[in-house]
Tab-separated table of C-alpha atoms in Angstrom:
chain	number	residue	atom	x	y	z
L	1	VAL	CA	-2.517	6.332	-19.875
L	2	ASP	CA	-0.891	7.110	-16.535
L	3	CYS	CA	-0.897	3.907	-14.455
L	4	GLU	CA	-0.646	5.847	-11.192
L	5	SER	CA	-3.873	7.707	-11.987
L	6	MET	CA	-5.641	4.507	-12.971
L	7	LEU	CA	-4.595	2.794	-9.754
L	8	ARG	CA	-5.854	5.770	-7.721
L	9	VAL	CA	-9.260	5.289	-9.349
L	10	SER	CA	-9.028	1.572	-8.646
L	11	LEU	CA	-8.312	2.293	-4.957
L	12	LEU	CA	-11.487	4.339	-4.717
L	13	CYS	CA	-13.546	1.656	-6.446
L	14	VAL	CA	-12.181	-1.157	-4.284
L	15	GLU	CA	-12.730	0.860	-1.117
L	16	HIS	CA	-16.309	1.586	-2.145
L	17	GLN	CA	-17.093	-2.002	-3.131
L	18	PHE	CA	-15.256	-3.983	-0.438
L	19	GLY	CA	-14.605	-1.508	2.376
L	20	ARG	CA	-11.641	0.430	3.710
L	21	TRP	CA	-10.271	-2.450	5.789
L	22	SER	CA	-10.829	-5.300	3.321
L	23	ILE	CA	-8.041	-7.548	2.107
L	24	GLU	CA	-8.901	-6.406	-1.417
L	25	MET	CA	-7.995	-2.881	-0.333
L	26	ALA	CA	-4.677	-4.098	1.076
L	27	ASN	CA	-3.901	-5.810	-2.236
L	28	GLU	CA	-4.660	-2.615	-4.152
L	29	LEU	CA	-2.520	-0.568	-1.756
L	30	GLN	CA	0.302	-3.010	-2.305
L	31	LYS	CA	0.039	-2.643	-6.096
L	32	TYR	CA	-0.231	1.125	-5.869
L	33	THR	CA	2.828	1.479	-3.631
L	34	ASP	CA	4.791	-0.848	-5.929
L	35	VAL	CA	4.052	1.480	-8.825
L	36	LEU	CA	4.866	4.611	-6.832
L	37	MET	CA	8.188	3.178	-5.691
L	38	GLU	CA	9.174	1.981	-9.169
L	39	LEU	CA	8.043	4.909	-11.291
L	40	ASP	CA	8.875	7.744	-8.925
L	41	PRO	CA	12.165	7.976	-7.056
L	42	LEU	CA	10.311	9.474	-4.055
L	43	ASN	CA	12.839	12.260	-3.768
L	44	SER	CA	10.528	14.525	-1.817
L	45	ASN	CA	9.770	13.829	1.827
L	46	LYS	CA	6.072	14.449	1.170
L	47	LYS	CA	5.900	11.655	-1.408
L	48	LYS	CA	7.840	9.337	0.876
L	49	GLU	CA	5.506	10.142	3.788
L	50	ASP	CA	2.472	9.465	1.563
L	51	VAL	CA	3.810	6.050	0.555
L	52	LEU	CA	4.723	5.214	4.161
L	53	LYS	CA	1.147	6.039	5.215
L	54	LEU	CA	-0.251	3.770	2.504
L	55	LEU	CA	2.105	0.985	3.565
L	56	ASP	CA	1.038	1.407	7.201
L	57	ASP	CA	-2.600	1.087	6.121
L	58	ALA	CA	-1.812	-2.092	4.174
L	59	LEU	CA	0.145	-3.507	7.133
L	60	LEU	CA	-2.796	-2.910	9.457
L	61	ILE	CA	-5.197	-4.637	7.067
L	62	TYR	CA	-2.891	-7.657	6.679
L	63	ARG	CA	-2.423	-7.793	10.459
L	64	ILE	CA	-6.208	-7.821	10.964
L	65	HIS	CA	-6.904	-10.497	8.334
L	66	TYR	CA	-3.825	-12.737	8.346
L	67	GLY	CA	-1.511	-11.688	11.164
L	68	PRO	CA	2.053	-10.387	11.114
L	69	TRP	CA	3.442	-13.830	10.224
L	70	SER	CA	1.779	-13.853	6.788
L	71	SER	CA	3.887	-13.551	3.653
L	72	GLY	CA	1.893	-10.509	2.483
L	73	TYR	CA	2.533	-8.699	5.750
L	74	LYS	CA	6.245	-9.521	5.626
L	75	GLU	CA	6.473	-8.352	2.015
L	76	ILE	CA	4.912	-4.976	2.838
L	77	GLU	CA	7.045	-4.637	5.956
L	78	SER	CA	10.157	-5.276	3.856
L	79	LYS	CA	9.061	-2.638	1.352
L	80	LYS	CA	8.592	-0.151	4.180
L	81	LEU	CA	12.059	-0.888	5.593
L	82	ARG	CA	13.622	-0.345	2.139
L	83	LEU	CA	11.864	2.995	1.919
L	84	LEU	CA	13.148	4.046	5.327
L	85	GLU	CA	16.784	3.324	4.441
């Protein structure tokens, strides 16, 4: 089973159950982007842009719920900086 596909389904389910801007959604986005960055080298700019968008969404959610000083926010921000290198 393709874990990327399963996580995409999970994103939809979490969004439906908890809402687009819930912390549960941010946690799922974090897992999903981890998988995308590990399994796919993100060689294409389109894939990289997609992951950056997902990371921006997760950052916004963490900022709303916990603030930019939270460890989750800092972890996602670090992931985004690595991707931009």
